[in-house]
Coordinates of C-alpha atoms and ligand atoms in Angstrom, one line a residue:
X1 CA 27.7 -1.3 -21.9
X2 CA 27.1 0.7 -25.1
X3 CA 23.8 -1.1 -25.7
X4 CA 22.7 -0.1 -22.2
X5 CA 22.9 3.7 -22.8
X6 CA 19.6 5.1 -21.6
X7 CA 19.4 7.9 -24.1
X8 CA 19.0 7.3 -27.8
X9 CA 22.5 7.3 -29.3
X10 CA 23.1 10.6 -31.2
X11 CA 25.3 10.0 -34.2
X12 CA 25.9 13.6 -35.3
X13 CA 29.1 15.3 -36.1
X14 CA 30.1 18.3 -34.0
X15 CA 29.1 20.9 -36.5
X16 CA 25.6 19.4 -36.9
X17 CA 25.2 19.1 -33.2
X18 CA 25.9 22.8 -32.7
X19 CA 23.2 23.6 -35.3
X20 CA 20.7 21.1 -33.8
X21 CA 17.6 22.5 -32.1
X22 CA 16.3 20.0 -29.5
X23 CA 12.9 20.2 -27.8
X24 CA 14.6 21.4 -24.6
X25 CA 18.1 22.1 -23.3
X26 CA 19.2 22.1 -19.7
X27 CA 20.0 25.5 -18.3
X28 CA 23.7 25.4 -17.2
X29 CA 24.8 27.9 -14.7
X30 CA 28.3 29.4 -15.0
X31 CA 30.6 26.5 -14.1
X32 CA 32.5 28.6 -11.4
X33 CA 29.2 28.9 -9.6
X34 CA 28.6 25.2 -9.7
X35 CA 32.1 24.3 -8.6
X36 CA 31.9 26.8 -5.7
X37 CA 28.9 24.9 -4.4
X38 CA 30.6 21.5 -5.0
X39 CA 33.6 22.9 -3.1
X40 CA 31.4 23.3 -0.1
X41 CA 30.6 19.5 -0.2
X42 CA 34.4 18.9 -0.5
X43 CA 35.2 21.1 2.5
X44 CA 32.6 19.3 4.5
X45 CA 33.7 15.9 3.3
X46 CA 30.0 15.1 3.1
X47 CA 28.4 13.9 -0.1
X48 CA 24.9 12.7 0.8
X49 CA 22.5 11.9 3.7
X50 CA 21.0 15.3 4.0
X51 CA 24.0 17.5 4.3
X52 CA 24.3 21.3 4.4
X53 CA 23.5 21.7 0.7
X54 CA 20.3 19.7 0.6
X55 CA 19.0 21.4 3.7
X56 CA 19.9 24.8 2.2
X57 CA 18.2 23.9 -1.1
X58 CA 15.0 22.9 0.7
X59 CA 15.0 26.2 2.7
X60 CA 15.6 28.3 -0.5
X61 CA 12.9 26.4 -2.4
X62 CA 10.5 26.9 0.5
X63 CA 11.1 30.7 0.2
X64 CA 11.1 30.9 -3.5
X65 CA 7.9 28.8 -3.9
X66 CA 6.3 30.7 -1.0
X67 CA 5.2 27.5 0.7
X68 CA 2.7 28.3 3.5
X69 CA 1.5 25.0 4.9
X70 CA 3.4 22.4 2.9
X71 CA 6.8 21.0 3.8
X72 CA 9.3 20.0 1.1
X73 CA 11.5 17.0 1.1
X74 CA 14.1 16.8 -1.7
X75 CA 14.6 13.4 -3.3
X76 CA 16.7 11.6 -5.9
X77 CA 14.2 12.0 -8.8
X78 CA 10.5 12.7 -9.5
X79 CA 9.5 9.0 -9.7
X80 CA 10.4 7.7 -6.2
X81 CA 8.2 10.4 -4.5
X82 CA 5.3 9.1 -6.6
X83 CA 6.1 5.5 -5.5
X84 CA 6.4 6.4 -1.9
X85 CA 3.1 8.4 -1.9
X86 CA 1.4 5.4 -3.6
X87 CA 3.0 2.9 -1.2
X88 CA 1.6 4.9 1.8
X89 CA -1.7 6.0 0.4
X90 CA -2.5 3.7 -2.5
X91 CA -2.3 0.5 -0.3
X92 CA -2.5 -1.9 -3.3
X93 CA -6.0 -0.6 -4.3
X94 CA -7.4 1.0 -7.4
X95 CA -6.0 4.4 -8.2
X96 CA -8.0 6.7 -10.4
X97 CA -5.6 8.4 -12.8
X98 CA -5.1 10.3 -16.1
X99 CA -4.0 8.6 -19.3
X100 CA -2.4 11.8 -20.5
X101 CA 0.9 12.1 -18.7
X102 CA 4.4 10.9 -18.8
X103 CA 4.6 7.1 -18.5
X104 CA 6.1 7.4 -15.0
X105 CA 2.7 8.4 -13.6
X106 CA 1.1 5.1 -14.5
X107 CA 4.1 2.9 -14.1
X108 CA 4.5 4.1 -10.5
X109 CA 1.0 2.8 -9.8
X110 CA 1.6 -0.6 -11.3
X111 CA 5.1 -0.8 -9.7
X112 CA 3.4 -0.3 -6.3
X113 CA 1.0 -3.1 -7.0
X114 CA -1.9 -0.8 -7.3
X115 CA -4.4 -0.9 -10.3
X116 CA -4.6 2.1 -12.5
X117 CA -8.2 3.1 -13.5
X118 CA -8.0 5.6 -16.3
X119 CA -10.4 8.5 -16.5
X120 CA -10.5 10.5 -19.7
X121 CA -9.2 14.1 -19.9
X122 CA -10.8 17.5 -20.4
X123 CA -10.5 18.4 -24.2
X124 CA -9.1 22.0 -23.5
X125 CA -7.2 21.8 -20.3
X126 CA -5.9 18.2 -20.9
X127 CA -6.1 17.4 -17.2
X128 CA -8.2 14.6 -15.8
X129 CA -12.0 15.2 -16.5
X130 CA -13.3 15.6 -13.0
X131 CA -16.9 15.1 -14.1
X132 CA -16.0 11.5 -14.9
X133 CA -14.2 10.6 -11.7
X134 CA -17.1 9.6 -9.5
X135 CA -18.5 6.9 -11.8
X136 CA -15.0 5.2 -11.7
X137 CA -14.9 4.9 -7.9
X138 CA -15.4 1.4 -6.5
X139 CA -15.0 0.0 -3.0
X140 CA -11.4 -0.8 -3.9
X141 CA -10.5 2.8 -4.8
X142 CA -7.9 4.3 -2.4
X143 CA -6.7 7.4 -4.1
X144 CA -6.7 9.7 -7.1
X145 CA -3.4 10.4 -8.8
X146 CA -3.8 13.2 -11.3
X147 CA -1.2 15.2 -13.3
X148 CA -1.2 19.0 -13.7
X149 CA 0.0 18.3 -17.2
X150 CA 2.3 20.9 -18.8
X151 CA 1.9 22.8 -15.5
X152 CA -1.8 23.4 -16.1
X153 CA -3.7 22.9 -12.8
X154 CA -6.4 20.2 -12.5
X155 CA -9.7 21.2 -11.2
X156 CA -8.3 20.9 -7.6
X157 CA -11.5 22.2 -5.9
X158 CA -13.8 19.6 -7.5
X159 CA -11.2 16.8 -7.0
X160 CA -10.9 17.7 -3.4
X161 CA -14.7 17.7 -2.9
X162 CA -15.0 14.2 -4.5
X163 CA -12.1 12.8 -2.5
X164 CA -13.6 14.1 0.8
X165 CA -17.0 12.7 -0.1
X166 CA -15.6 9.2 -0.8
X167 CA -12.8 9.2 1.7
X168 CA -10.0 9.1 -0.9
X169 CA -6.5 10.5 -0.8
X170 CA -5.3 12.9 -3.6
X171 CA -1.8 12.7 -5.0
X172 CA -0.7 15.2 -7.7
X173 CA 2.0 14.5 -10.1
X174 CA 3.2 18.1 -10.3
X175 CA 6.4 17.3 -12.2
X176 CA 5.8 20.2 -14.7
X177 CA 4.7 22.7 -12.1
X178 CA 7.8 24.4 -10.8
X179 CA 6.9 28.1 -10.0
X180 CA 3.2 27.7 -11.0
X181 CA 0.7 29.4 -8.7
X182 CA -3.0 28.7 -8.6
X183 CA -5.2 31.2 -6.8
X184 CA -2.1 32.9 -5.4
X185 CA -0.7 29.7 -3.9
X186 CA 2.0 27.3 -5.1
X187 CA 0.3 24.5 -7.0
X188 CA 2.5 22.1 -4.9
X189 CA 0.3 23.0 -1.9
X190 CA -2.8 21.2 -3.3
X191 CA -3.7 17.6 -2.6
X192 CA -2.6 15.3 0.3
X193 CA 0.8 14.9 -1.5
X194 CA 2.3 16.6 -4.5
X195 CA 5.5 15.6 -6.3
X196 CA 7.9 17.4 -8.6
X197 CA 10.8 16.3 -10.8
X198 CA 14.1 18.2 -11.0
X199 CA 15.3 16.1 -14.0
X200 CA 17.7 17.8 -16.4
X201 CA 14.9 18.4 -18.9
X202 CA 12.6 20.1 -16.5
X203 CA 12.3 23.9 -15.9
X204 CA 14.2 23.9 -12.6
X205 CA 16.7 21.0 -12.4
X206 CA 19.4 19.4 -10.2
X207 CA 20.6 17.0 -13.0
X208 CA 18.5 14.2 -11.5
X209 CA 16.3 15.1 -8.6
X210 CA 12.8 15.7 -7.4
X211 CA 10.8 16.6 -4.3
X212 CA 7.7 15.8 -2.4
X213 CA 5.3 18.3 -0.8
X214 CA 3.0 17.5 2.1
X215 CA 1.0 19.4 4.7
X216 CA 0.3 16.6 7.2
X217 CA 3.0 16.2 9.8
X218 CA 2.3 12.5 10.5
X219 CA 2.4 11.7 6.8
X220 CA 5.6 13.7 6.1
X221 CA 7.3 11.7 8.9
X222 CA 6.3 8.5 7.2
X223 CA 7.5 9.9 3.8
X224 CA 10.8 11.0 5.4
X225 CA 11.4 7.5 6.8
X226 CA 10.3 5.9 3.6
X227 CA 12.9 7.8 1.6
X228 CA 15.8 6.8 4.0
X229 CA 15.4 3.1 4.4
X230 CA 12.8 3.4 7.2
X231 CA 15.2 4.0 10.0
X232 CA 16.8 6.8 12.0
X233 CA 20.2 5.7 13.3
X234 CA 19.7 2.4 15.2
X235 CA 15.9 2.8 15.4
X236 CA 14.1 0.9 12.7
X237 CA 10.5 2.0 12.2
X238 CA 9.0 0.9 8.8
X239 CA 9.7 -0.3 5.3
X240 CA 11.8 2.2 3.3
X241 CA 13.8 2.7 0.2
X242 CA 16.7 5.0 -0.9
X243 CA 15.2 8.2 -2.2
X244 CA 17.8 10.7 -0.9
X245 CA 19.1 13.6 -2.9
X246 CA 22.9 13.9 -2.8
X247 CA 24.9 17.0 -2.0
X248 CA 26.3 17.0 -5.6
X249 CA 22.8 17.3 -7.0
X250 CA 21.8 19.9 -4.5
X251 CA 24.9 21.9 -5.6
X252 CA 23.5 22.0 -9.1
X253 CA 20.1 23.1 -7.7
X254 CA 21.7 25.9 -5.6
X255 CA 23.5 27.2 -8.7
X256 CA 20.5 27.0 -11.0
X257 CA 18.0 28.6 -8.5
X258 CA 19.4 32.2 -8.7
X259 CA 18.5 32.2 -12.5
X260 CA 15.0 30.7 -12.2
X261 CA 13.2 34.1 -12.7
X262 CA 15.2 34.7 -15.9
X263 CA 14.5 31.2 -17.1
X264 CA 10.8 31.5 -16.6
X265 CA 10.7 35.0 -18.2
X266 CA 12.6 33.8 -21.2
X267 CA 10.2 30.8 -21.6
X268 CA 7.3 33.2 -21.3
X269 CA 8.7 35.4 -24.1
X270 CA 9.2 32.3 -26.3
X271 CA 5.7 31.1 -25.6
X272 CA 4.2 34.5 -26.6
X273 CA 6.2 34.5 -29.9
X274 CA 4.9 31.1 -30.8
X275 CA 1.4 32.0 -29.8
X276 CA 1.4 35.2 -31.8
X277 CA 2.9 33.8 -34.9
X278 CA 1.1 30.4 -35.3
X279 CA -2.1 30.7 -37.4
X280 CA -5.6 29.7 -36.3
X281 CA -5.2 26.1 -37.6
X282 CA -3.3 25.4 -34.4
X283 CA -4.1 25.6 -30.8
X284 CA -1.9 25.8 -27.8
X285 CA -3.5 24.4 -24.6
X286 CA -6.0 26.5 -22.6
X287 CA -4.5 27.5 -19.3
X288 CA -6.9 27.3 -16.3
X289 CA -8.2 30.7 -15.0
X290 CA -6.4 32.2 -12.0
X291 CA -3.1 30.5 -12.8
X292 CA 0.3 32.0 -12.8
X293 CA 1.9 29.8 -15.4
X294 CA 5.5 28.8 -15.9
X295 CA 5.4 28.5 -19.8
X296 CA 7.6 25.4 -19.6
X297 CA 6.3 23.6 -22.7
X298 CA 4.8 24.6 -26.0
X299 CA 2.3 21.8 -26.7
X300 CA 0.8 22.3 -30.1
X301 CA -2.4 20.6 -31.2
X302 CA -2.7 19.8 -34.9
X303 CA -6.0 19.2 -36.7
X304 CA -4.9 15.6 -37.6
X305 CA -2.1 13.1 -36.9
X306 CA -1.1 13.2 -40.5
X307 CA -0.5 17.0 -40.3
X308 CA 1.5 16.5 -37.1
X309 CA 3.7 13.9 -38.8
X310 CA 4.3 16.1 -41.9
X311 CA 5.3 19.1 -39.7
X312 CA 7.5 16.9 -37.5
X313 CA 9.3 15.4 -40.6
X314 CA 9.8 18.9 -42.1
X315 CA 11.3 20.2 -38.9
X316 CA 13.6 17.2 -38.6
X317 CA 14.9 17.8 -42.2
X318 CA 15.9 21.2 -40.8
X319 CA 17.6 19.8 -37.8
X320 CA 14.8 20.8 -35.4
X321 CA 13.6 18.1 -33.0
X322 CA 10.2 18.1 -31.4
X323 CA 8.7 15.4 -29.1
X324 CA 5.4 13.7 -29.1
X325 CA 4.4 14.6 -25.5
X326 CA 2.4 12.7 -24.5
X327 CA 2.0 9.8 -26.9
X328 CA 0.7 7.2 -26.8
X329 CA -2.3 7.6 -24.4
X330 CA -1.3 5.6 -21.4
X331 CA -4.6 3.5 -21.3
X332 CA -3.5 1.9 -24.6
X333 CA -0.3 0.4 -23.2
X334 CA -0.9 -3.3 -22.9
X335 CA 1.4 -3.8 -19.9
X336 CA -0.8 -1.7 -17.7
X337 CA -3.4 -4.4 -18.2
X338 CA -6.2 -2.1 -18.8
X339 CA -9.0 -1.9 -21.3
X340 CA -10.7 1.4 -20.6
X341 CA -11.3 3.6 -23.6
X342 CA -10.4 7.3 -23.3
X343 CA -11.4 8.8 -26.5
X344 CA -10.3 12.4 -25.8
X345 CA -6.9 11.4 -24.5
X346 CA -6.3 9.1 -27.4
X347 CA -7.4 11.8 -29.9
X348 CA -5.2 14.5 -28.3
X349 CA -2.2 12.2 -27.9
X350 CA -2.3 11.5 -31.7
X351 CA -2.3 15.2 -32.5
X352 CA -0.1 16.9 -30.0
X353 CA 3.5 17.9 -30.4
X354 CA 5.9 19.8 -28.1
X355 CA 7.9 22.4 -29.8
X356 CA 11.4 23.6 -28.8
X357 CA 11.5 25.9 -25.8
X358 CA 14.5 26.8 -23.7
X359 CA 16.6 29.6 -22.4
X360 CA 18.9 30.1 -25.3
X361 CA 16.4 29.7 -28.1
X362 CA 16.4 32.8 -30.3
X363 CA 13.4 34.7 -31.6
X364 CA 14.8 34.1 -35.1
X365 CA 14.7 30.3 -34.6
X366 CA 11.1 30.5 -33.4
X367 CA 10.2 32.4 -36.6
X368 CA 11.9 29.7 -38.6
X369 CA 10.2 26.9 -36.7
X370 CA 6.7 28.5 -37.2
X371 CA 7.4 29.1 -40.9
X372 CA 8.4 25.5 -41.4
X373 CA 5.3 24.3 -39.6
X374 CA 3.1 26.5 -41.8
X375 CA 4.7 25.5 -45.0
X376 CA 4.5 21.8 -44.1
X377 CA 0.7 21.6 -44.4
Ligands
PLP1 C1 9.6 13.9 -15.7 C2 8.3 13.3 -15.2 C3 8.3 12.3 -14.2 C4 9.5 11.6 -13.7 O1 10.4 12.4 -13.1 P1 11.9 11.9 -13.0 O2 12.6 12.9 -12.2 O3 12.5 11.8 -14.4 O4 11.9 10.6 -12.3 C5 7.0 12.0 -13.6 N1 5.9 12.5 -14.1 C6 5.9 13.4 -15.1 C7 4.6 13.9 -15.6 C8 7.1 13.8 -15.7 O5 7.0 14.7 -16.7

């Protein structure tokens, strides 16, 4: 079993581990607050299949996010909602997508027997370059799956215009977008379907978990059935899978949610500290206008890959661990069977590094990280 761990084994002694600065750390609510929620599941004798806790989490998320038209359905992670959306809307066709995202975005497409067609990204916003979408459309195209990468909104108006014109569906991988508003509205409300991840490394988390957002009542019914084996009691309607969130995961979500405003404020402070202290040789991504951002990630763009590697090494020598999000550019992965060239995405992927950002990170540590980066090059 030890070879099958799905995290990299961390061989550090306890003292080193305390001193280690990872790229992110899960926010852990006071354990009494978590166990009080778990106690409710015990009292009910009900652990999954949309019990009281999942329903309450959905209701509280609807309120917190200020959802106006969209319905939310909580799920077991942020990948299954992508797969369900692609199963229902992609229909085995070509899916226009971004090469600059977490690998789950493209693998969900291939997993659902659709073909990814990679379109390059905007050099500042790092989201799909909407001006290059139309030339990639063929008679086999069924939908557009774009990522609001690092919580930065895609050009949703232009993408919607193109989709309407060509009769395509729009799915947004909004895994990074918890709490982000665009033009005063939750970013989850854009597109035919939008998905989020509540994985332990994300801003709002349930350990493992995720959600799907959808405005169309007919479609949300199909999504609902899809995530619960396609049947309701003895009535079998359609093909389905198990995408349900358990009560134990909802318990974590219910105990993290009261802290979400403080979590976002702290990340925003961290973001400002980095931004103010890093010199002009570095750029943090440009956030699209009219966005209320969540400051979840600190993606830093270096002037060359060599400089990135020097800084990364220097930080590691000081027990500070960054991540190459997102690298490599997904169009270069052979197993996606693709040969499109996406020069912006490939260039950015080689030069972008995510710096530590989490609730407990101190201002002093941020100073230290910035100093190390400056001195490395
Ligand atoms: C985290 C992530 C996912 C996958 O979410 P899981 O909850 O880990 O399944 C999908 N897309 C993007 C962009 C992500 O960052």
